[in-house]
mmCIF file with all atom_site columns, C-alpha atoms in Angstrom:
data_model
loop_
_atom_site.group_PDB
_atom_site.id
_atom_site.type_symbol
_atom_site.label_atom_id
_atom_site.label_alt_id
_atom_site.label_comp_id
_atom_site.label_asym_id
_atom_site.label_entity_id
_atom_site.label_seq_id
_atom_site.pdbx_PDB_ins_code
_atom_site.Cartn_x
_atom_site.Cartn_y
_atom_site.Cartn_z
_atom_site.occupancy
_atom_site.B_iso_or_equiv
_atom_site.pdbx_formal_charge
_atom_site.auth_seq_id
_atom_site.auth_comp_id
_atom_site.auth_asym_id
_atom_site.auth_atom_id
_atom_site.pdbx_PDB_model_num
ATOM 1   C CA . MET A 1 1   ? 21.958  3.604   8.726   1.00 0.00 ? 1   MET A CA 1
ATOM 2   C CA . LYS A 1 2   ? 18.745  5.641   9.001   1.00 0.00 ? 2   LYS A CA 1
ATOM 3   C CA . GLU A 1 3   ? 19.697  7.611   5.877   1.00 0.00 ? 3   GLU A CA 1
ATOM 4   C CA . PHE A 1 4   ? 20.331  4.331   4.038   1.00 0.00 ? 4   PHE A CA 1
ATOM 5   C CA . LYS A 1 5   ? 16.957  2.963   5.136   1.00 0.00 ? 5   LYS A CA 1
ATOM 6   C CA . ASN A 1 6   ? 15.228  6.122   3.958   1.00 0.00 ? 6   ASN A CA 1
ATOM 7   C CA . ARG A 1 7   ? 16.860  5.855   0.549   1.00 0.00 ? 7   ARG A CA 1
ATOM 8   C CA . TYR A 1 8   ? 16.007  2.155   0.361   1.00 0.00 ? 8   TYR A CA 1
ATOM 9   C CA . PHE A 1 9   ? 12.389  2.848   1.267   1.00 0.00 ? 9   PHE A CA 1
ATOM 10  C CA . MET A 1 10  ? 12.193  5.444   -1.506  1.00 0.00 ? 10  MET A CA 1
ATOM 11  C CA . VAL A 1 11  ? 13.820  3.176   -4.103  1.00 0.00 ? 11  VAL A CA 1
ATOM 12  C CA . THR A 1 12  ? 11.429  0.356   -3.189  1.00 0.00 ? 12  THR A CA 1
ATOM 13  C CA . PHE A 1 13  ? 8.462   2.700   -3.418  1.00 0.00 ? 13  PHE A CA 1
ATOM 14  C CA . LEU A 1 14  ? 9.517   4.032   -6.824  1.00 0.00 ? 14  LEU A CA 1
ATOM 15  C CA . LEU A 1 15  ? 10.057  0.514   -8.137  1.00 0.00 ? 15  LEU A CA 1
ATOM 16  C CA . SER A 1 16  ? 6.605   -0.461  -6.927  1.00 0.00 ? 16  SER A CA 1
ATOM 17  C CA . ILE A 1 17  ? 5.131   2.635   -8.557  1.00 0.00 ? 17  ILE A CA 1
ATOM 18  C CA . ALA A 1 18  ? 6.714   1.634   -11.851 1.00 0.00 ? 18  ALA A CA 1
ATOM 19  C CA . ALA A 1 19  ? 4.833   -1.652  -11.630 1.00 0.00 ? 19  ALA A CA 1
ATOM 20  C CA . PHE A 1 20  ? 1.384   -0.112  -11.418 1.00 0.00 ? 20  PHE A CA 1
ATOM 21  C CA . SER A 1 21  ? 1.122   0.705   -15.159 1.00 0.00 ? 21  SER A CA 1
ATOM 22  C CA . VAL A 1 22  ? -1.992  2.785   -14.634 1.00 0.00 ? 22  VAL A CA 1
ATOM 23  C CA . ILE A 1 23  ? -4.594  3.003   -17.406 1.00 0.00 ? 23  ILE A CA 1
ATOM 24  C CA . MET A 1 24  ? -7.301  5.590   -16.805 1.00 0.00 ? 24  MET A CA 1
ATOM 25  C CA . TYR A 1 25  ? -10.664 5.710   -18.507 1.00 0.00 ? 25  TYR A CA 1
ATOM 26  C CA . GLN A 1 26  ? -12.426 9.070   -18.381 1.00 0.00 ? 26  GLN A CA 1
ATOM 27  C CA . SER A 1 27  ? -15.819 9.075   -16.773 1.00 0.00 ? 27  SER A CA 1
ATOM 28  C CA . ALA A 1 28  ? -18.726 11.094  -18.042 1.00 0.00 ? 28  ALA A CA 1
ATOM 29  C CA . SER A 1 29  ? -18.121 13.643  -15.311 1.00 0.00 ? 29  SER A CA 1
ATOM 30  C CA . LYS A 1 30  ? -15.961 16.661  -16.006 1.00 0.00 ? 30  LYS A CA 1
ATOM 31  C CA . ASP A 1 31  ? -14.241 15.970  -12.693 1.00 0.00 ? 31  ASP A CA 1
ATOM 32  C CA . ILE A 1 32  ? -12.031 13.220  -14.130 1.00 0.00 ? 32  ILE A CA 1
ATOM 33  C CA . PHE A 1 33  ? -9.556  12.917  -11.262 1.00 0.00 ? 33  PHE A CA 1
ATOM 34  C CA . PRO A 1 34  ? -11.344 13.877  -8.042  1.00 0.00 ? 34  PRO A CA 1
ATOM 35  C CA . SER A 1 35  ? -9.141  13.433  -5.011  1.00 0.00 ? 35  SER A CA 1
ATOM 36  C CA . VAL A 1 36  ? -9.285  12.810  -1.310  1.00 0.00 ? 36  VAL A CA 1
ATOM 37  C CA . ASP A 1 37  ? -6.905  14.277  1.220   1.00 0.00 ? 37  ASP A CA 1
ATOM 38  C CA . LEU A 1 38  ? -4.984  11.262  2.463   1.00 0.00 ? 38  LEU A CA 1
ATOM 39  C CA . SER A 1 39  ? -2.854  13.504  4.679   1.00 0.00 ? 39  SER A CA 1
ATOM 40  C CA . LYS A 1 40  ? -5.840  13.580  7.058   1.00 0.00 ? 40  LYS A CA 1
ATOM 41  C CA . ILE A 1 41  ? -5.288  9.937   7.920   1.00 0.00 ? 41  ILE A CA 1
ATOM 42  C CA . PRO A 1 42  ? -4.086  10.140  11.549  1.00 0.00 ? 42  PRO A CA 1
ATOM 43  C CA . ALA A 1 43  ? -0.353  10.683  11.891  1.00 0.00 ? 43  ALA A CA 1
ATOM 44  C CA . GLN A 1 44  ? -0.493  9.208   15.408  1.00 0.00 ? 44  GLN A CA 1
ATOM 45  C CA . ILE A 1 45  ? -2.125  5.786   15.711  1.00 0.00 ? 45  ILE A CA 1
ATOM 46  C CA . GLY A 1 46  ? -1.906  4.272   19.170  1.00 0.00 ? 46  GLY A CA 1
ATOM 47  C CA . ASN A 1 47  ? 1.790   4.194   20.034  1.00 0.00 ? 47  ASN A CA 1
ATOM 48  C CA . TRP A 1 48  ? 2.773   4.692   16.381  1.00 0.00 ? 48  TRP A CA 1
ATOM 49  C CA . GLY A 1 49  ? 4.121   8.106   15.398  1.00 0.00 ? 49  GLY A CA 1
ATOM 50  C CA . SER A 1 50  ? 4.896   8.980   11.810  1.00 0.00 ? 50  SER A CA 1
ATOM 51  C CA . ARG A 1 51  ? 6.599   11.126  9.215   1.00 0.00 ? 51  ARG A CA 1
ATOM 52  C CA . ASP A 1 52  ? 5.491   11.697  5.632   1.00 0.00 ? 52  ASP A CA 1
ATOM 53  C CA . ILE A 1 53  ? 7.752   10.859  2.696   1.00 0.00 ? 53  ILE A CA 1
ATOM 54  C CA . GLN A 1 54  ? 7.575   13.709  0.183   1.00 0.00 ? 54  GLN A CA 1
ATOM 55  C CA . LEU A 1 55  ? 7.148   12.708  -3.461  1.00 0.00 ? 55  LEU A CA 1
ATOM 56  C CA . GLU A 1 56  ? 8.156   14.503  -6.621  1.00 0.00 ? 56  GLU A CA 1
ATOM 57  C CA . LYS A 1 57  ? 5.451   15.883  -8.917  1.00 0.00 ? 57  LYS A CA 1
ATOM 58  C CA . ARG A 1 58  ? 6.382   13.395  -11.630 1.00 0.00 ? 58  ARG A CA 1
ATOM 59  C CA . ILE A 1 59  ? 5.235   10.529  -9.406  1.00 0.00 ? 59  ILE A CA 1
ATOM 60  C CA . PHE A 1 60  ? 1.731   11.997  -9.235  1.00 0.00 ? 60  PHE A CA 1
ATOM 61  C CA . ASP A 1 61  ? 1.845   12.593  -12.997 1.00 0.00 ? 61  ASP A CA 1
ATOM 62  C CA . ILE A 1 62  ? 2.784   8.969   -13.649 1.00 0.00 ? 62  ILE A CA 1
ATOM 63  C CA . LEU A 1 63  ? 0.020   7.675   -11.395 1.00 0.00 ? 63  LEU A CA 1
ATOM 64  C CA . GLN A 1 64  ? -2.526  10.195  -12.713 1.00 0.00 ? 64  GLN A CA 1
ATOM 65  C CA . THR A 1 65  ? -3.933  10.771  -9.259  1.00 0.00 ? 65  THR A CA 1
ATOM 66  C CA . PRO A 1 66  ? -3.115  13.332  -6.563  1.00 0.00 ? 66  PRO A CA 1
ATOM 67  C CA . SER A 1 67  ? -4.250  10.868  -3.895  1.00 0.00 ? 67  SER A CA 1
ATOM 68  C CA . VAL A 1 68  ? -1.007  9.160   -2.926  1.00 0.00 ? 68  VAL A CA 1
ATOM 69  C CA . LEU A 1 69  ? 0.315   8.757   0.596   1.00 0.00 ? 69  LEU A CA 1
ATOM 70  C CA . VAL A 1 70  ? 3.716   7.399   1.629   1.00 0.00 ? 70  VAL A CA 1
ATOM 71  C CA . ARG A 1 71  ? 4.158   7.568   5.392   1.00 0.00 ? 71  ARG A CA 1
ATOM 72  C CA . GLU A 1 72  ? 6.588   5.840   7.733   1.00 0.00 ? 72  GLU A CA 1
ATOM 73  C CA . TYR A 1 73  ? 5.104   4.874   11.103  1.00 0.00 ? 73  TYR A CA 1
ATOM 74  C CA . THR A 1 74  ? 7.382   4.038   14.036  1.00 0.00 ? 74  THR A CA 1
ATOM 75  C CA . ASN A 1 75  ? 6.218   2.652   17.376  1.00 0.00 ? 75  ASN A CA 1
ATOM 76  C CA . SER A 1 76  ? 7.587   3.137   20.884  1.00 0.00 ? 76  SER A CA 1
ATOM 77  C CA . GLU A 1 77  ? 9.867   0.102   20.405  1.00 0.00 ? 77  GLU A CA 1
ATOM 78  C CA . ALA A 1 78  ? 11.491  1.708   17.324  1.00 0.00 ? 78  ALA A CA 1
ATOM 79  C CA . LYS A 1 79  ? 9.814   -0.742  14.929  1.00 0.00 ? 79  LYS A CA 1
ATOM 80  C CA . SER A 1 80  ? 8.920   0.925   11.603  1.00 0.00 ? 80  SER A CA 1
ATOM 81  C CA . VAL A 1 81  ? 6.326   0.148   8.938   1.00 0.00 ? 81  VAL A CA 1
ATOM 82  C CA . LEU A 1 82  ? 6.003   2.082   5.699   1.00 0.00 ? 82  LEU A CA 1
ATOM 83  C CA . LEU A 1 83  ? 2.394   2.684   4.619   1.00 0.00 ? 83  LEU A CA 1
ATOM 84  C CA . THR A 1 84  ? 1.788   3.378   0.915   1.00 0.00 ? 84  THR A CA 1
ATOM 85  C CA . ILE A 1 85  ? -1.677  4.193   -0.457  1.00 0.00 ? 85  ILE A CA 1
ATOM 86  C CA . VAL A 1 86  ? -2.533  4.871   -4.094  1.00 0.00 ? 86  VAL A CA 1
ATOM 87  C CA . TYR A 1 87  ? -6.193  5.848   -4.436  1.00 0.00 ? 87  TYR A CA 1
ATOM 88  C CA . TYR A 1 88  ? -8.542  6.503   -7.341  1.00 0.00 ? 88  TYR A CA 1
ATOM 89  C CA . ARG A 1 89  ? -12.056 7.818   -7.016  1.00 0.00 ? 89  ARG A CA 1
ATOM 90  C CA . LYS A 1 90  ? -14.808 7.333   -9.618  1.00 0.00 ? 90  LYS A CA 1
ATOM 91  C CA . ASN A 1 91  ? -12.385 6.023   -12.214 1.00 0.00 ? 91  ASN A CA 1
ATOM 92  C CA . ARG A 1 92  ? -11.465 2.678   -13.656 1.00 0.00 ? 92  ARG A CA 1
ATOM 93  C CA . VAL A 1 93  ? -7.865  1.708   -13.036 1.00 0.00 ? 93  VAL A CA 1
ATOM 94  C CA . GLU A 1 94  ? -5.556  -1.099  -14.009 1.00 0.00 ? 94  GLU A CA 1
ATOM 95  C CA . PHE A 1 95  ? -3.025  -2.091  -11.337 1.00 0.00 ? 95  PHE A CA 1
ATOM 96  C CA . HIS A 1 96  ? -0.291  -4.548  -12.145 1.00 0.00 ? 96  HIS A CA 1
ATOM 97  C CA . SER A 1 97  ? 0.953   -6.354  -9.081  1.00 0.00 ? 97  SER A CA 1
ATOM 98  C CA . PRO A 1 98  ? 3.673   -4.573  -7.082  1.00 0.00 ? 98  PRO A CA 1
ATOM 99  C CA . GLU A 1 99  ? 5.815   -7.706  -7.277  1.00 0.00 ? 99  GLU A CA 1
ATOM 100 C CA . ARG A 1 100 ? 6.425   -7.268  -10.991 1.00 0.00 ? 100 ARG A CA 1
ATOM 101 C CA . CYS A 1 101 ? 8.942   -4.462  -10.703 1.00 0.00 ? 101 CYS A CA 1
ATOM 102 C CA . ALA A 1 102 ? 9.766   -4.512  -7.001  1.00 0.00 ? 102 ALA A CA 1
ATOM 103 C CA . VAL A 1 103 ? 13.249  -5.809  -7.725  1.00 0.00 ? 103 VAL A CA 1
ATOM 104 C CA . GLY A 1 104 ? 16.356  -4.119  -9.029  1.00 0.00 ? 104 GLY A CA 1
ATOM 105 C CA . GLN A 1 105 ? 20.048  -4.752  -9.399  1.00 0.00 ? 105 GLN A CA 1
ATOM 106 C CA . GLY A 1 106 ? 21.156  -7.292  -6.818  1.00 0.00 ? 106 GLY A CA 1
ATOM 107 C CA . SER A 1 107 ? 17.671  -7.831  -5.367  1.00 0.00 ? 107 SER A CA 1
ATOM 108 C CA . TYR A 1 108 ? 14.997  -10.442 -6.013  1.00 0.00 ? 108 TYR A CA 1
ATOM 109 C CA . ILE A 1 109 ? 11.776  -11.824 -4.570  1.00 0.00 ? 109 ILE A CA 1
ATOM 110 C CA . ASP A 1 110 ? 12.820  -14.442 -2.054  1.00 0.00 ? 110 ASP A CA 1
ATOM 111 C CA . GLU A 1 111 ? 9.323   -15.542 -1.008  1.00 0.00 ? 111 GLU A CA 1
ATOM 112 C CA . ASN A 1 112 ? 5.711   -14.789 -1.802  1.00 0.00 ? 112 ASN A CA 1
ATOM 113 C CA . GLY A 1 113 ? 2.311   -15.962 -0.634  1.00 0.00 ? 113 GLY A CA 1
ATOM 114 C CA . ILE A 1 114 ? -0.499  -14.639 1.539   1.00 0.00 ? 114 ILE A CA 1
ATOM 115 C CA . GLU A 1 115 ? -0.930  -13.619 5.162   1.00 0.00 ? 115 GLU A CA 1
ATOM 116 C CA . ILE A 1 116 ? -4.193  -13.623 7.114   1.00 0.00 ? 116 ILE A CA 1
ATOM 117 C CA . ILE A 1 117 ? -4.700  -10.781 9.574   1.00 0.00 ? 117 ILE A CA 1
ATOM 118 C CA . ARG A 1 118 ? -7.408  -11.605 12.110  1.00 0.00 ? 118 ARG A CA 1
ATOM 119 C CA . ASP A 1 119 ? -9.087  -9.375  14.654  1.00 0.00 ? 119 ASP A CA 1
ATOM 120 C CA . ASP A 1 120 ? -12.433 -9.347  16.452  1.00 0.00 ? 120 ASP A CA 1
ATOM 121 C CA . ALA A 1 121 ? -14.262 -7.741  13.529  1.00 0.00 ? 121 ALA A CA 1
ATOM 122 C CA . ARG A 1 122 ? -12.947 -9.513  10.418  1.00 0.00 ? 122 ARG A CA 1
ATOM 123 C CA . SER A 1 123 ? -10.158 -11.438 8.725   1.00 0.00 ? 123 SER A CA 1
ATOM 124 C CA . ILE A 1 124 ? -8.074  -9.698  6.067   1.00 0.00 ? 124 ILE A CA 1
ATOM 125 C CA . ILE A 1 125 ? -6.180  -11.687 3.458   1.00 0.00 ? 125 ILE A CA 1
ATOM 126 C CA . ALA A 1 126 ? -3.107  -9.792  2.254   1.00 0.00 ? 126 ALA A CA 1
ATOM 127 C CA . ASN A 1 127 ? -0.615  -10.639 -0.453  1.00 0.00 ? 127 ASN A CA 1
ATOM 128 C CA . LYS A 1 128 ? 2.950   -11.112 0.767   1.00 0.00 ? 128 LYS A CA 1
ATOM 129 C CA . PHE A 1 129 ? 6.301   -10.892 -0.953  1.00 0.00 ? 129 PHE A CA 1
ATOM 130 C CA . ILE A 1 130 ? 9.778   -10.594 0.515   1.00 0.00 ? 130 ILE A CA 1
ATOM 131 C CA . VAL A 1 131 ? 12.484  -8.744  -1.383  1.00 0.00 ? 131 VAL A CA 1
ATOM 132 C CA . LYS A 1 132 ? 16.050  -9.854  -0.646  1.00 0.00 ? 132 LYS A CA 1
ATOM 133 C CA . GLY A 1 133 ? 19.312  -8.290  -1.746  1.00 0.00 ? 133 GLY A CA 1
ATOM 134 C CA . GLU A 1 134 ? 22.541  -6.658  -0.630  1.00 0.00 ? 134 GLU A CA 1
ATOM 135 C CA . GLY A 1 135 ? 22.307  -8.317  2.778   1.00 0.00 ? 135 GLY A CA 1
ATOM 136 C CA . ARG A 1 136 ? 18.841  -6.957  3.504   1.00 0.00 ? 136 ARG A CA 1
ATOM 137 C CA . ARG A 1 137 ? 15.304  -8.313  3.438   1.00 0.00 ? 137 ARG A CA 1
ATOM 138 C CA . GLU A 1 138 ? 12.099  -6.317  3.173   1.00 0.00 ? 138 GLU A CA 1
ATOM 139 C CA . VAL A 1 139 ? 8.654   -7.772  3.879   1.00 0.00 ? 139 VAL A CA 1
ATOM 140 C CA . ASN A 1 140 ? 5.739   -6.384  1.853   1.00 0.00 ? 140 ASN A CA 1
ATOM 141 C CA . LEU A 1 141 ? 2.052   -6.976  2.549   1.00 0.00 ? 141 LEU A CA 1
ATOM 142 C CA . TYR A 1 142 ? -0.708  -5.426  0.465   1.00 0.00 ? 142 TYR A CA 1
ATOM 143 C CA . TYR A 1 143 ? -4.395  -5.570  -0.316  1.00 0.00 ? 143 TYR A CA 1
ATOM 144 C CA . PHE A 1 144 ? -6.896  -3.786  -2.522  1.00 0.00 ? 144 PHE A CA 1
ATOM 145 C CA . LYS A 1 145 ? -9.713  -1.727  -1.050  1.00 0.00 ? 145 LYS A CA 1
ATOM 146 C CA . SER A 1 146 ? -12.979 -0.321  -2.415  1.00 0.00 ? 146 SER A CA 1
ATOM 147 C CA . GLY A 1 147 ? -15.178 1.205   0.271   1.00 0.00 ? 147 GLY A CA 1
ATOM 148 C CA . ASP A 1 148 ? -15.600 -1.425  2.981   1.00 0.00 ? 148 ASP A CA 1
ATOM 149 C CA . PHE A 1 149 ? -14.579 -4.177  0.571   1.00 0.00 ? 149 PHE A CA 1
ATOM 150 C CA . ILE A 1 150 ? -11.045 -5.525  1.079   1.00 0.00 ? 150 ILE A CA 1
ATOM 151 C CA . THR A 1 151 ? -9.454  -8.273  -0.991  1.00 0.00 ? 151 THR A CA 1
ATOM 152 C CA . SER A 1 152 ? -6.085  -9.681  -1.992  1.00 0.00 ? 152 SER A CA 1
ATOM 153 C CA . SER A 1 153 ? -7.484  -10.419 -5.456  1.00 0.00 ? 153 SER A CA 1
ATOM 154 C CA . TYR A 1 154 ? -7.265  -7.748  -8.113  1.00 0.00 ? 154 TYR A CA 1
ATOM 155 C CA . LEU A 1 155 ? -9.932  -9.549  -10.161 1.00 0.00 ? 155 LEU A CA 1
ATOM 156 C CA . LYS A 1 156 ? -12.367 -9.484  -7.230  1.00 0.00 ? 156 LYS A CA 1
ATOM 157 C CA . LEU A 1 157 ? -11.650 -5.774  -6.778  1.00 0.00 ? 157 LEU A CA 1
ATOM 158 C CA . LYS A 1 158 ? -12.489 -5.091  -10.428 1.00 0.00 ? 158 LYS A CA 1
ATOM 159 C CA . LEU A 1 159 ? -15.715 -7.115  -10.250 1.00 0.00 ? 159 LEU A CA 1
ATOM 160 C CA . HIS A 1 160 ? -16.745 -5.307  -7.072  1.00 0.00 ? 160 HIS A CA 1
ATOM 161 C CA . MET A 1 161 ? -16.097 -1.907  -8.682  1.00 0.00 ? 161 MET A CA 1
ATOM 162 C CA . MET A 1 162 ? -18.053 -2.904  -11.786 1.00 0.00 ? 162 MET A CA 1
ATOM 163 C CA . ARG A 1 163 ? -21.043 -4.014  -9.712  1.00 0.00 ? 163 ARG A CA 1
ATOM 164 C CA . ASN A 1 164 ? -20.972 -0.757  -7.773  1.00 0.00 ? 164 ASN A CA 1
ATOM 165 C CA . LYS A 1 165 ? -20.846 1.246   -10.994 1.00 0.00 ? 165 LYS A CA 1
ATOM 166 C CA . LEU A 1 166 ? -23.865 -0.601  -12.404 1.00 0.00 ? 166 LEU A CA 1
ATOM 167 C CA . LYS A 1 167 ? -25.757 0.104   -9.167  1.00 0.00 ? 167 LYS A CA 1
ATOM 168 C CA . GLY A 1 168 ? -24.800 3.761   -9.219  1.00 0.00 ? 168 GLY A CA 1
ATOM 169 C CA . LEU A 1 169 ? -22.681 3.364   -6.085  1.00 0.00 ? 169 LEU A CA 1
ATOM 170 C CA . PRO A 1 170 ? -19.188 4.782   -5.465  1.00 0.00 ? 170 PRO A CA 1
ATOM 171 C CA . ASN A 1 171 ? -16.611 2.769   -7.404  1.00 0.00 ? 171 ASN A CA 1
ATOM 172 C CA . SER A 1 172 ? -13.363 3.952   -5.894  1.00 0.00 ? 172 SER A CA 1
ATOM 173 C CA . GLY A 1 173 ? -10.315 1.731   -5.684  1.00 0.00 ? 173 GLY A CA 1
ATOM 174 C CA . ALA A 1 174 ? -7.067  1.766   -3.739  1.00 0.00 ? 174 ALA A CA 1
ATOM 175 C CA . LEU A 1 175 ? -3.910  -0.212  -3.306  1.00 0.00 ? 175 LEU A CA 1
ATOM 176 C CA . VAL A 1 176 ? -2.813  -0.310  0.348   1.00 0.00 ? 176 VAL A CA 1
ATOM 177 C CA . LYS A 1 177 ? 0.724   -1.573  0.905   1.00 0.00 ? 177 LYS A CA 1
ATOM 178 C CA . PHE A 1 178 ? 2.793   -2.106  4.058   1.00 0.00 ? 178 PHE A CA 1
ATOM 179 C CA . SER A 1 179 ? 6.583   -2.591  4.035   1.00 0.00 ? 179 SER A CA 1
ATOM 180 C CA . ALA A 1 180 ? 9.112   -3.303  6.774   1.00 0.00 ? 180 ALA A CA 1
ATOM 181 C CA . PHE A 1 181 ? 12.750  -4.329  7.014   1.00 0.00 ? 181 PHE A CA 1
ATOM 182 C CA . VAL A 1 182 ? 13.845  -7.509  8.740   1.00 0.00 ? 182 VAL A CA 1
ATOM 183 C CA . GLY A 1 183 ? 16.265  -6.222  11.375  1.00 0.00 ? 183 GLY A CA 1
ATOM 184 C CA . GLN A 1 184 ? 19.362  -7.784  12.901  1.00 0.00 ? 184 GLN A CA 1
ATOM 185 C CA . ASN A 1 185 ? 17.537  -8.675  16.114  1.00 0.00 ? 185 ASN A CA 1
ATOM 186 C CA . ILE A 1 186 ? 14.183  -9.671  14.607  1.00 0.00 ? 186 ILE A CA 1
ATOM 187 C CA . ASN A 1 187 ? 13.372  -12.465 12.152  1.00 0.00 ? 187 ASN A CA 1
ATOM 188 C CA . VAL A 1 188 ? 10.816  -12.571 9.323   1.00 0.00 ? 188 VAL A CA 1
ATOM 189 C CA . ASP A 1 189 ? 8.044   -14.050 11.450  1.00 0.00 ? 189 ASP A CA 1
ATOM 190 C CA . GLU A 1 190 ? 8.501   -11.412 14.141  1.00 0.00 ? 190 GLU A CA 1
ATOM 191 C CA . THR A 1 191 ? 8.578   -8.665  11.487  1.00 0.00 ? 191 THR A CA 1
ATOM 192 C CA . ILE A 1 192 ? 5.300   -9.937  10.034  1.00 0.00 ? 192 ILE A CA 1
ATOM 193 C CA . LYS A 1 193 ? 3.785   -10.049 13.522  1.00 0.00 ? 193 LYS A CA 1
ATOM 194 C CA . VAL A 1 194 ? 4.669   -6.372  14.049  1.00 0.00 ? 194 VAL A CA 1
ATOM 195 C CA . MET A 1 195 ? 3.211   -5.513  10.641  1.00 0.00 ? 195 MET A CA 1
ATOM 196 C CA . LYS A 1 196 ? -0.005  -7.434  11.332  1.00 0.00 ? 196 LYS A CA 1
ATOM 197 C CA . ASN A 1 197 ? -0.514  -5.607  14.625  1.00 0.00 ? 197 ASN A CA 1
ATOM 198 C CA . PHE A 1 198 ? -0.087  -2.297  12.811  1.00 0.00 ? 198 PHE A CA 1
ATOM 199 C CA . ILE A 1 199 ? -2.451  -3.348  9.998   1.00 0.00 ? 199 ILE A CA 1
ATOM 200 C CA . LYS A 1 200 ? -5.122  -4.264  12.555  1.00 0.00 ? 200 LYS A CA 1
ATOM 201 C CA . GLU A 1 201 ? -4.837  -0.771  14.029  1.00 0.00 ? 201 GLU A CA 1
ATOM 202 C CA . VAL A 1 202 ? -4.761  1.244   10.820  1.00 0.00 ? 202 VAL A CA 1
ATOM 203 C CA . THR A 1 203 ? -7.198  -0.635  8.552   1.00 0.00 ? 203 THR A CA 1
ATOM 204 C CA . PRO A 1 204 ? -10.398 0.301   10.464  1.00 0.00 ? 204 PRO A CA 1
ATOM 205 C CA . LEU A 1 205 ? -9.339  3.967   10.313  1.00 0.00 ? 205 LEU A CA 1
ATOM 206 C CA . LEU A 1 206 ? -9.029  3.916   6.518   1.00 0.00 ? 206 LEU A CA 1
ATOM 207 C CA . ALA A 1 207 ? -12.776 3.418   6.072   1.00 0.00 ? 207 ALA A CA 1
ATOM 208 C CA . GLY A 1 208 ? -13.363 7.078   6.827   1.00 0.00 ? 208 GLY A CA 1
ATOM 209 C CA . TYR A 1 209 ? -10.867 8.270   4.189   1.00 0.00 ? 209 TYR A CA 1
ATOM 210 C CA . LEU A 1 210 ? -10.960 5.747   1.325   1.00 0.00 ? 210 LEU A CA 1
ATOM 211 C CA . THR A 1 211 ? -14.670 6.101   0.557   1.00 0.00 ? 211 THR A CA 1
#
């Protein structure tokens, strides 16, 4: 079952990658694709341990950025959340929504909408879509991030990056996506609750890495 889940995670990730349809515009700098080391994001977060999912070189070539992280976090109760980050620094990017190609043979988007993640510091609005197929359901939550700015709206991300560029400020951009399976002994609402708790723990840590 674990091997099946690993394969399913990878297929879902690759399908999502295919949806990004990245268009890069060279900046005036010779350093066209500067990178950050996403592997430095803590592997242990609270009671969440992790393992990295290794990607083939062609994935980085397709995305035109070396800054990609796919990491599965598992807590002490054996609940798992897959964290995917695709990051661009000092470049303009065009992301198409992950929903567009997140389905394959026998699978489809069963539900979509938004989820609000609240903590003491802020409220985060994340996009939600649930992929269903072959007797399994996978919940996906994602947002866009540029510095401290977080939004569920791609248009707002682009406007924020444009304003920063005009002001001479960093205009990085990232897609941050969380995925989890709905298990036999846990329903969709409980799965989302687990994911929200994880998002509240990991999001503040990303500020130091997605600059």
